[in-house]
Amino acid sequence: MSNEPRQQIHDSTAPSTDTRDARIGEGLDNRFNSKLREAFGASPFILTKFDQFMNWVRGNSMFMLQFGIACCSIEMMSTYAIKHDIDRFGAGVPRASPRQADVMIVPGTIVSKFGPRMKRVYDQMPEPKFVVGMGSCTISGGPFQEGYNVVKGAEEIIPVDIHVPGCPPRPEALVYGVLKLQERIKNSESSPVVVKPYELEQFGDLPQDELVQKLASEIDEDDLVMRYNWADSP
Amino acid sequence: MSTDIEPPRTAETTEDELEALIGDRAIARDDHLNAPGFVINPDDVQDVLADLRDEAGFDHLSCLTAQQYEDRYESIYHMKKYVDPTQEVSVVVPTTLDEPTSQSAEPVFRTADWHEREAFDLVGIDYEGHPDPRRILLPETWQGHPLSLDYDQTKPQVVTLSEYENPIQPDHIDSESDTMFLNVGPHHPATHGVLHIKTVLDGETVLDVDPDIGYLHRCEEQMCQQGTYRHQIMPYPDRWDYVSSGLLNEWAYARVAEDLADIEVPEYAQVIRTMGAELCRIASHMLALGTFALDVYGDFTAVFQYAFRDREVIQDILEDLTGQRLMFNYFRLGGVAWDLPEPREEFIAQTRDFLDELPAKVDEYNDLLTTNEIFQIRCVDTGILEPEVAKEYGCTGPVARGSGIDYDLRRDDPYGYYENLEWDVVTEDGCDNYSRVLVRMREVEESAKIIEQCLDLIEEWPEDEREVQANVPRTLKPDPDTEVYRAVEGAKGELGIYIRSDGTDKPGRFKIRSPCYHNLSVLEQMVQGEYIPDLVASLGSLDIVLGEVDR
Ligand code: SF4
């Protein structure tokens, strides 16, 4: 494909192109004349609110966190890979570091040992950040809900914007979920506020009960801990 | 017809010989469906196990099952021979409830290290003389042992997010040394999931690694103990090794439960099972290949995407067959859920198309990977795993076969329809990362051969004999206290299950022997003295799945 303007655009916008050329002046490389510029014609301006513009940009350029947990991550990889290719929607480059990512897909079962880690990774992502919960495990614990070690859904630890149900959801479903998230971002909808029962707190701040006293010799006062009250879980 | 090579059998160790060998140390007999069982005293463990290994050739400690009864704890060592896994013996070690202490088998079998840590963690048996008695799957601060009888699941637990040891701290071995400590994971692209490896480095050389697992411990054993035999357990195996190995895992459960309840599977169903399982094996090896390329070259564009392209084709075929892309739930006790999809010709043609295209694709992978110079530099002679070490750590599957251990349960302990088909067991003698990749690539071709033959059989099968399921009662209640341990060849190696029935329609104890767990435990032996990039390559070549490691 050449960078020459397509004929029909050229034809129909010839007068304005001329005006523009006159304004830009001589000597500019033809490569800078994008087709989008052509289409805008003589006045290459759009009027919009800055916030709206930012959200539009945000929604169309999402950097996912490369984050594999369990079975769902296999389908997540399929979503990134050939055939489903989520890059078509501007969301296809997984970043290995949470500091460069703005969307976290949580693809799998969260267990007690991983909960604090996931919270930490989430905290390391810069604002504004969004979370897509993938699979029944992130909704309720899924097939493992009754397990002694399983957190009953990602929302117990971090806020989740979009839930994609399925075990595992098909790649198409995940694509749909990401599209819905983009739609929400573009419309400036904020994420739901969740009551999160499990927070990271300093061990010294936990209410003193039998368990805490028993562990006092093992854990430092300032260590961050997560306390799971399994009995209160849904 | 039969397999090309007959399994190399040794003279069988008869029960009388075993009795003579163990002698007075056996305080009783406790036979299992699969093997004779000898009950011994807790302080004879090392003695008996060493004798069994050295005198009778039981060199494979396949599994250790720990469980609690109303009146005692019990550890069962399931032993086999690498040359002939049909020769089995169980060593049963009871301990009292008040003082559950048993001698550690670690000095005899290195692989007992992780086995016994797990048994301590989940059931609460102490192993005396164990070099490293820590929890392995649950967090260090966990209270109680979840698979013991009096565990209260509703009690709160506190889990720490302690910063891992400080990397900049000058030394971690002694004050003289100039080493550095490095954490790899638990959230790291090269760990294939949520694995944390504590690494000690001297410059760029790895001195020591300590895998920290349990970030995906989803209580699979508890879930299976809560499900009824007939239908509620089958969906879980799909989620152990979730890299499309679903049918292979389901077979592990189907095999053990069918043995337990004495169910005959119709031949036609066995052919379909064999075909489906091998399709899964190809899909699983493709992913291993793709992610391995990602690990050693950072190749997200060519090999990774090609591997996924080919996986998609298999996933489509499997979806047509089973109705799901990944979590098939297709096997039933006594057969499979349904026959091939209609129109059959179309399904068969589609599968044949895939097989026809496969050789060209394999050539392409060989061009891109195995004959590629950079790839060879990264993989040849790195991550050496000697066969003796592999056996000591209980390695199986492509990892063992890449070290020249000729061990494949499909041939050596036949099940399904494998006996009647023509195919080869692939081994390579290189013992390095390269050999393990080669084994997987060549196994893909062998699997294709198997599928081809299954398709021929299916096509010609007379229409009125296409029986896909045996008649199995609605509720299964095997006789109380029947114990059985059975294994199949999963994508990653020997996937075994132990079940003890307690007279109800749910298992009294359900124990999973995961191949990845043992293949991962050998990592420390493979990478000591290697460079850190080789650590990543070696880990990739082990092809672990954390779902199966942690269960
Ligand atoms: S929702 Fe299903 S497929 Fe996804 S992680 Fe959970 S068990 Fe695995």
Coordinates of C-alpha atoms in Angstrom, one line a residue, chain B residues 136-475:
Chain B
I136 CA 5.1 -27.5 51.6
L137 CA 1.7 -26.7 50.2
L138 CA 0.1 -24.6 52.9
P139 CA 1.6 -21.4 54.3
E140 CA 4.1 -21.7 57.1
T141 CA 1.7 -20.1 59.6
W142 CA -1.2 -22.5 58.9
Q143 CA -2.9 -24.0 61.9
G144 CA -3.9 -27.7 61.8
H145 CA -3.7 -30.4 59.2
P146 CA -6.7 -30.2 56.8
L147 CA -6.9 -33.8 55.8
S148 CA -6.9 -35.1 59.4
L149 CA -10.2 -36.1 60.8
D150 CA -10.7 -33.4 63.4
Y151 CA -9.8 -30.4 61.2
D152 CA -12.3 -27.5 61.5
Q153 CA -12.4 -25.7 58.2
T154 CA -14.2 -22.6 59.6
K155 CA -11.4 -21.6 61.9
P156 CA -9.7 -18.4 60.8
Q157 CA -6.2 -18.4 59.5
V158 CA -3.5 -15.8 59.2
V159 CA -1.2 -15.7 56.2
T160 CA 1.8 -13.5 56.0
L161 CA 3.2 -11.4 53.2
S162 CA 6.6 -11.3 54.7
E163 CA 9.1 -9.8 52.3
Y164 CA 11.2 -12.5 51.0
E165 CA 14.8 -12.4 52.1
N166 CA 16.5 -9.2 51.1
P167 CA 18.3 -9.6 47.8
I168 CA 21.0 -7.1 48.6
Q169 CA 21.9 -8.6 51.9
P170 CA 25.5 -9.5 51.4
D171 CA 25.5 -13.2 52.1
H172 CA 23.2 -16.1 52.6
I173 CA 25.6 -19.0 53.0
D174 CA 28.3 -17.7 55.4
S175 CA 30.1 -14.5 56.1
E176 CA 32.9 -15.3 53.8
S177 CA 31.0 -16.0 50.7
D178 CA 30.0 -13.4 48.1
T179 CA 26.6 -14.7 47.1
M180 CA 23.4 -13.1 46.1
F181 CA 19.9 -14.1 46.8
L182 CA 17.3 -13.9 44.1
N183 CA 13.6 -14.5 44.1
V184 CA 12.0 -15.8 40.9
G185 CA 8.2 -15.6 41.2
P186 CA 5.6 -16.2 42.4
H187 CA 4.4 -13.8 39.7
H188 CA 6.9 -14.1 37.0
P189 CA 6.5 -14.9 33.3
A190 CA 9.0 -17.8 33.2
T191 CA 7.5 -19.8 36.0
H192 CA 4.5 -21.0 34.0
G193 CA 2.1 -20.0 36.7
V194 CA 2.5 -19.2 40.3
L195 CA 5.7 -20.8 41.4
H196 CA 8.3 -19.1 43.6
I197 CA 11.9 -20.2 43.3
K198 CA 14.4 -19.0 45.9
T199 CA 17.7 -18.9 44.2
V200 CA 21.2 -18.3 45.5
L201 CA 23.6 -17.0 43.0
D202 CA 27.4 -16.6 42.8
G203 CA 27.8 -14.1 40.1
E204 CA 25.7 -15.5 37.3
T205 CA 26.1 -19.1 38.5
V206 CA 23.3 -20.8 40.4
L207 CA 24.4 -22.3 43.7
D208 CA 21.2 -23.5 45.1
V209 CA 17.5 -23.4 44.3
D210 CA 14.5 -24.1 46.6
P211 CA 11.1 -24.2 44.9
D212 CA 8.4 -22.7 47.1
I213 CA 5.1 -24.2 45.9
G214 CA 1.5 -24.1 47.1
Y215 CA 0.3 -20.9 45.4
L216 CA -2.3 -23.0 43.6
H217 CA -3.2 -25.6 46.2
R218 CA -6.9 -26.0 45.5
C219 CA -7.7 -28.9 47.8
E220 CA -8.2 -31.3 44.9
E221 CA -8.0 -34.3 47.2
Q222 CA -10.6 -32.9 49.6
M223 CA -12.9 -32.1 46.7
C224 CA -12.6 -35.7 45.4
Q225 CA -13.2 -37.1 48.8
Q226 CA -16.4 -35.1 48.9
G227 CA -17.7 -36.3 45.6
T228 CA -19.6 -39.5 44.7
Y229 CA -17.7 -42.0 42.6
R230 CA -20.2 -42.1 39.8
H231 CA -20.3 -38.6 38.5
Q232 CA -19.1 -36.0 40.9
I233 CA -15.4 -36.8 40.8
M234 CA -14.8 -36.9 37.0
P235 CA -14.8 -33.2 36.4
Y236 CA -11.9 -32.6 38.8
P237 CA -9.1 -34.5 37.0
D238 CA -9.5 -32.1 34.1
R239 CA -8.3 -29.4 36.4
W240 CA -5.2 -31.0 37.6
D241 CA -3.1 -30.8 34.5
Y242 CA -5.1 -28.2 32.8
V243 CA -3.0 -27.8 29.7
S244 CA -5.5 -29.7 27.6
S245 CA -4.5 -33.0 29.2
G246 CA -8.0 -33.4 30.4
L247 CA -8.8 -36.8 29.0
L248 CA -5.4 -38.3 30.1
N249 CA -6.2 -37.2 33.6
E250 CA -9.8 -38.5 33.5
W251 CA -8.4 -41.8 32.5
A252 CA -6.4 -42.0 35.7
Y253 CA -9.5 -41.7 37.7
A254 CA -11.5 -43.9 35.3
R255 CA -8.9 -46.6 35.6
V256 CA -8.6 -46.7 39.3
A257 CA -12.3 -46.5 39.9
E258 CA -13.1 -49.2 37.3
D259 CA -10.6 -51.4 39.1
L260 CA -12.1 -50.7 42.4
A261 CA -15.7 -51.3 41.3
D262 CA -14.7 -54.1 38.9
I263 CA -16.2 -52.5 35.8
E264 CA -15.5 -53.8 32.3
V265 CA -15.2 -51.2 29.6
P266 CA -16.4 -52.0 26.1
E267 CA -13.7 -52.2 23.5
Y268 CA -15.2 -49.6 21.3
A269 CA -15.1 -47.1 24.2
Q270 CA -11.5 -48.0 24.8
V271 CA -10.6 -47.1 21.2
I272 CA -12.4 -43.7 21.5
R273 CA -10.6 -43.1 24.8
T274 CA -7.2 -44.0 23.3
M275 CA -7.8 -41.6 20.5
G276 CA -9.0 -38.8 22.6
A277 CA -6.2 -39.2 25.1
E278 CA -3.6 -39.0 22.4
L279 CA -5.2 -35.9 20.9
C280 CA -4.8 -34.4 24.4
R281 CA -1.2 -35.4 24.5
I282 CA -0.4 -33.7 21.3
A283 CA -2.1 -30.5 22.4
S284 CA -0.3 -30.6 25.7
H285 CA 3.1 -31.2 24.1
M286 CA 2.4 -28.3 21.6
L287 CA 1.9 -26.0 24.5
A288 CA 5.1 -27.2 26.1
L289 CA 6.9 -26.5 22.9
G290 CA 5.4 -23.0 22.5
T291 CA 6.1 -21.9 26.0
F292 CA 9.6 -23.4 25.9
A293 CA 10.4 -21.3 22.9
L294 CA 9.0 -18.3 24.8
D295 CA 11.4 -19.2 27.7
V296 CA 14.6 -19.6 25.7
Y297 CA 14.2 -17.0 23.0
G298 CA 11.4 -14.8 24.2
D299 CA 9.7 -15.9 21.0
F300 CA 6.2 -14.7 21.3
T301 CA 5.7 -14.3 17.6
A302 CA 6.7 -17.4 15.6
V303 CA 6.9 -20.7 17.5
F304 CA 4.5 -19.7 20.3
Q305 CA 1.9 -18.6 17.8
Y306 CA 2.4 -21.6 15.5
A307 CA 2.0 -23.9 18.5
F308 CA -1.3 -22.2 19.4
R309 CA -2.5 -22.3 15.8
D310 CA -2.0 -26.1 15.9
R311 CA -3.5 -26.4 19.3
E312 CA -6.6 -24.6 18.1
V313 CA -7.2 -27.2 15.5
I314 CA -7.0 -30.0 18.1
Q315 CA -9.2 -28.1 20.5
D316 CA -11.8 -27.8 17.8
I317 CA -11.7 -31.5 17.2
L318 CA -11.9 -32.2 20.9
E319 CA -14.7 -29.8 21.3
D320 CA -16.6 -31.6 18.6
L321 CA -16.0 -34.8 20.4
T322 CA -16.6 -33.8 24.0
G323 CA -18.5 -30.5 23.9
Q324 CA -15.8 -28.4 25.7
R325 CA -12.5 -26.9 24.7
L326 CA -10.5 -27.6 27.8
M327 CA -12.5 -29.2 30.7
F328 CA -13.9 -32.1 28.8
N329 CA -15.6 -34.3 31.4
Y330 CA -16.1 -36.9 28.7
F331 CA -15.1 -40.1 30.3
R332 CA -17.7 -42.0 32.4
L333 CA -17.0 -45.0 34.6
G334 CA -17.4 -47.8 32.2
G335 CA -16.9 -45.9 29.0
V336 CA -17.3 -42.5 27.5
A337 CA -20.2 -40.1 27.6
W338 CA -21.3 -40.4 24.0
D339 CA -20.2 -41.7 20.6
L340 CA -18.5 -39.6 17.9
P341 CA -20.5 -36.6 16.8
E342 CA -22.7 -36.9 13.7
P343 CA -22.0 -36.8 10.9
R344 CA -19.2 -39.2 11.8
E345 CA -17.5 -39.1 8.4
E346 CA -17.0 -35.4 8.8
F347 CA -15.4 -35.7 12.2
I348 CA -13.2 -38.5 11.0
A349 CA -12.2 -36.6 7.9
Q350 CA -11.5 -33.5 9.9
T351 CA -9.2 -35.4 12.2
R352 CA -7.5 -37.1 9.3
D353 CA -6.8 -33.7 7.8
F354 CA -5.1 -32.6 10.9
L355 CA -3.0 -35.8 10.9
D356 CA -2.1 -35.3 7.3
E357 CA -0.9 -31.8 7.9
L358 CA 1.0 -32.7 11.0
P359 CA 4.3 -34.0 9.5
A360 CA 4.8 -30.7 7.6
K361 CA 4.2 -28.8 10.8
V362 CA 6.6 -30.9 12.7
D363 CA 9.2 -30.2 10.1
E364 CA 8.5 -26.6 10.5
Y365 CA 9.1 -26.8 14.2
N366 CA 12.3 -28.7 13.6
D367 CA 13.5 -25.9 11.3
L368 CA 12.6 -23.3 13.8
L369 CA 13.8 -25.0 16.9
T370 CA 15.8 -28.1 17.0
T371 CA 18.0 -27.4 14.0
N372 CA 18.4 -23.8 15.0
E373 CA 21.9 -23.0 16.2
I374 CA 20.9 -20.5 18.9
F375 CA 18.4 -22.9 20.2
Q376 CA 21.0 -25.7 20.3
I377 CA 23.5 -23.4 22.1
R378 CA 20.8 -22.8 24.8
C379 CA 19.8 -26.3 25.2
V380 CA 22.4 -28.9 24.4
D381 CA 24.3 -29.9 27.5
T382 CA 22.4 -27.6 29.8
G383 CA 20.2 -28.8 32.6
I384 CA 21.8 -32.3 32.8
L385 CA 19.7 -34.9 34.5
E386 CA 21.5 -38.2 35.0
P387 CA 19.2 -41.3 34.8
E388 CA 20.2 -42.4 38.4
V389 CA 19.3 -39.0 39.8
A390 CA 16.0 -39.0 37.8
K391 CA 15.1 -42.4 39.3
E392 CA 16.0 -41.3 42.8
Y393 CA 13.7 -38.3 42.5
G394 CA 10.9 -40.4 41.0
C395 CA 10.9 -38.6 37.6
T396 CA 8.6 -40.1 34.9
G397 CA 7.3 -39.1 31.6
P398 CA 9.2 -37.2 28.9
V399 CA 11.6 -36.0 31.6
A400 CA 12.7 -39.5 32.4
R401 CA 12.6 -40.6 28.8
G402 CA 14.9 -37.6 27.9
S403 CA 17.4 -39.2 30.3
G404 CA 17.2 -42.5 28.6
I405 CA 14.9 -44.2 31.0
D406 CA 12.7 -46.5 29.0
Y407 CA 9.6 -46.2 31.0
D408 CA 6.1 -45.6 29.6
L409 CA 3.1 -47.0 31.4
R410 CA 1.1 -47.2 28.1
R411 CA 3.4 -50.1 27.2
D412 CA 4.7 -51.3 30.5
D413 CA 1.5 -51.4 32.4
P414 CA -1.0 -51.6 29.5
Y415 CA -4.5 -50.2 29.7
G416 CA -7.0 -49.0 27.1
Y417 CA -6.3 -50.1 23.6
Y418 CA -2.6 -49.4 23.5
E419 CA -1.5 -53.0 23.5
N420 CA -3.1 -53.7 20.2
L421 CA -1.6 -50.8 18.3
E422 CA 1.7 -50.2 16.6
W423 CA 3.8 -47.5 18.1
D424 CA 7.1 -46.9 19.8
V425 CA 8.2 -45.5 23.1
V426 CA 10.5 -42.6 22.5
T427 CA 13.7 -42.2 24.5
E428 CA 16.7 -39.9 24.1
D429 CA 20.1 -40.4 25.8
G430 CA 21.2 -36.8 25.9
C431 CA 19.9 -36.1 29.5
D432 CA 19.8 -32.4 28.7
N433 CA 17.2 -29.8 27.9
Y434 CA 17.5 -30.6 24.2
S435 CA 16.7 -34.2 24.7
R436 CA 13.6 -33.4 26.6
V437 CA 12.3 -31.2 23.8
L438 CA 13.2 -33.9 21.2
V439 CA 11.3 -36.5 23.2
R440 CA 8.2 -34.4 23.2
M441 CA 8.5 -33.6 19.5
R442 CA 8.9 -37.3 18.6
E443 CA 6.1 -38.3 20.9
V444 CA 3.8 -36.0 19.0
E445 CA 4.5 -38.2 15.9
E446 CA 3.9 -41.4 17.8
S447 CA 0.6 -40.1 19.1
A448 CA -0.4 -39.2 15.6
K449 CA 0.3 -42.9 14.6
I450 CA -1.9 -44.1 17.4
I451 CA -4.7 -41.7 16.5
E452 CA -4.5 -42.8 12.8
Q453 CA -4.9 -46.5 13.8
C454 CA -7.8 -45.7 16.2
L455 CA -9.6 -43.8 13.4
D456 CA -9.2 -46.9 11.1
L457 CA -10.7 -49.1 13.8
I458 CA -13.5 -46.7 14.5
E459 CA -14.4 -46.4 10.8
E460 CA -14.7 -50.1 10.4
W461 CA -16.4 -50.8 13.7
P462 CA -19.8 -52.6 12.9
E463 CA -22.6 -50.2 13.6
D464 CA -24.5 -52.5 16.0
E465 CA -21.4 -53.1 18.2
R466 CA -20.7 -49.5 19.0
E467 CA -21.2 -49.7 22.7
V468 CA -19.9 -46.6 24.4
Q469 CA -20.7 -47.4 28.0
A470 CA -21.0 -50.5 30.1
N471 CA -23.9 -51.0 32.4
V472 CA -22.9 -49.3 35.6
P473 CA -25.2 -49.0 38.6
R474 CA -26.4 -45.5 39.5
T475 CA -24.6 -45.5 42.9

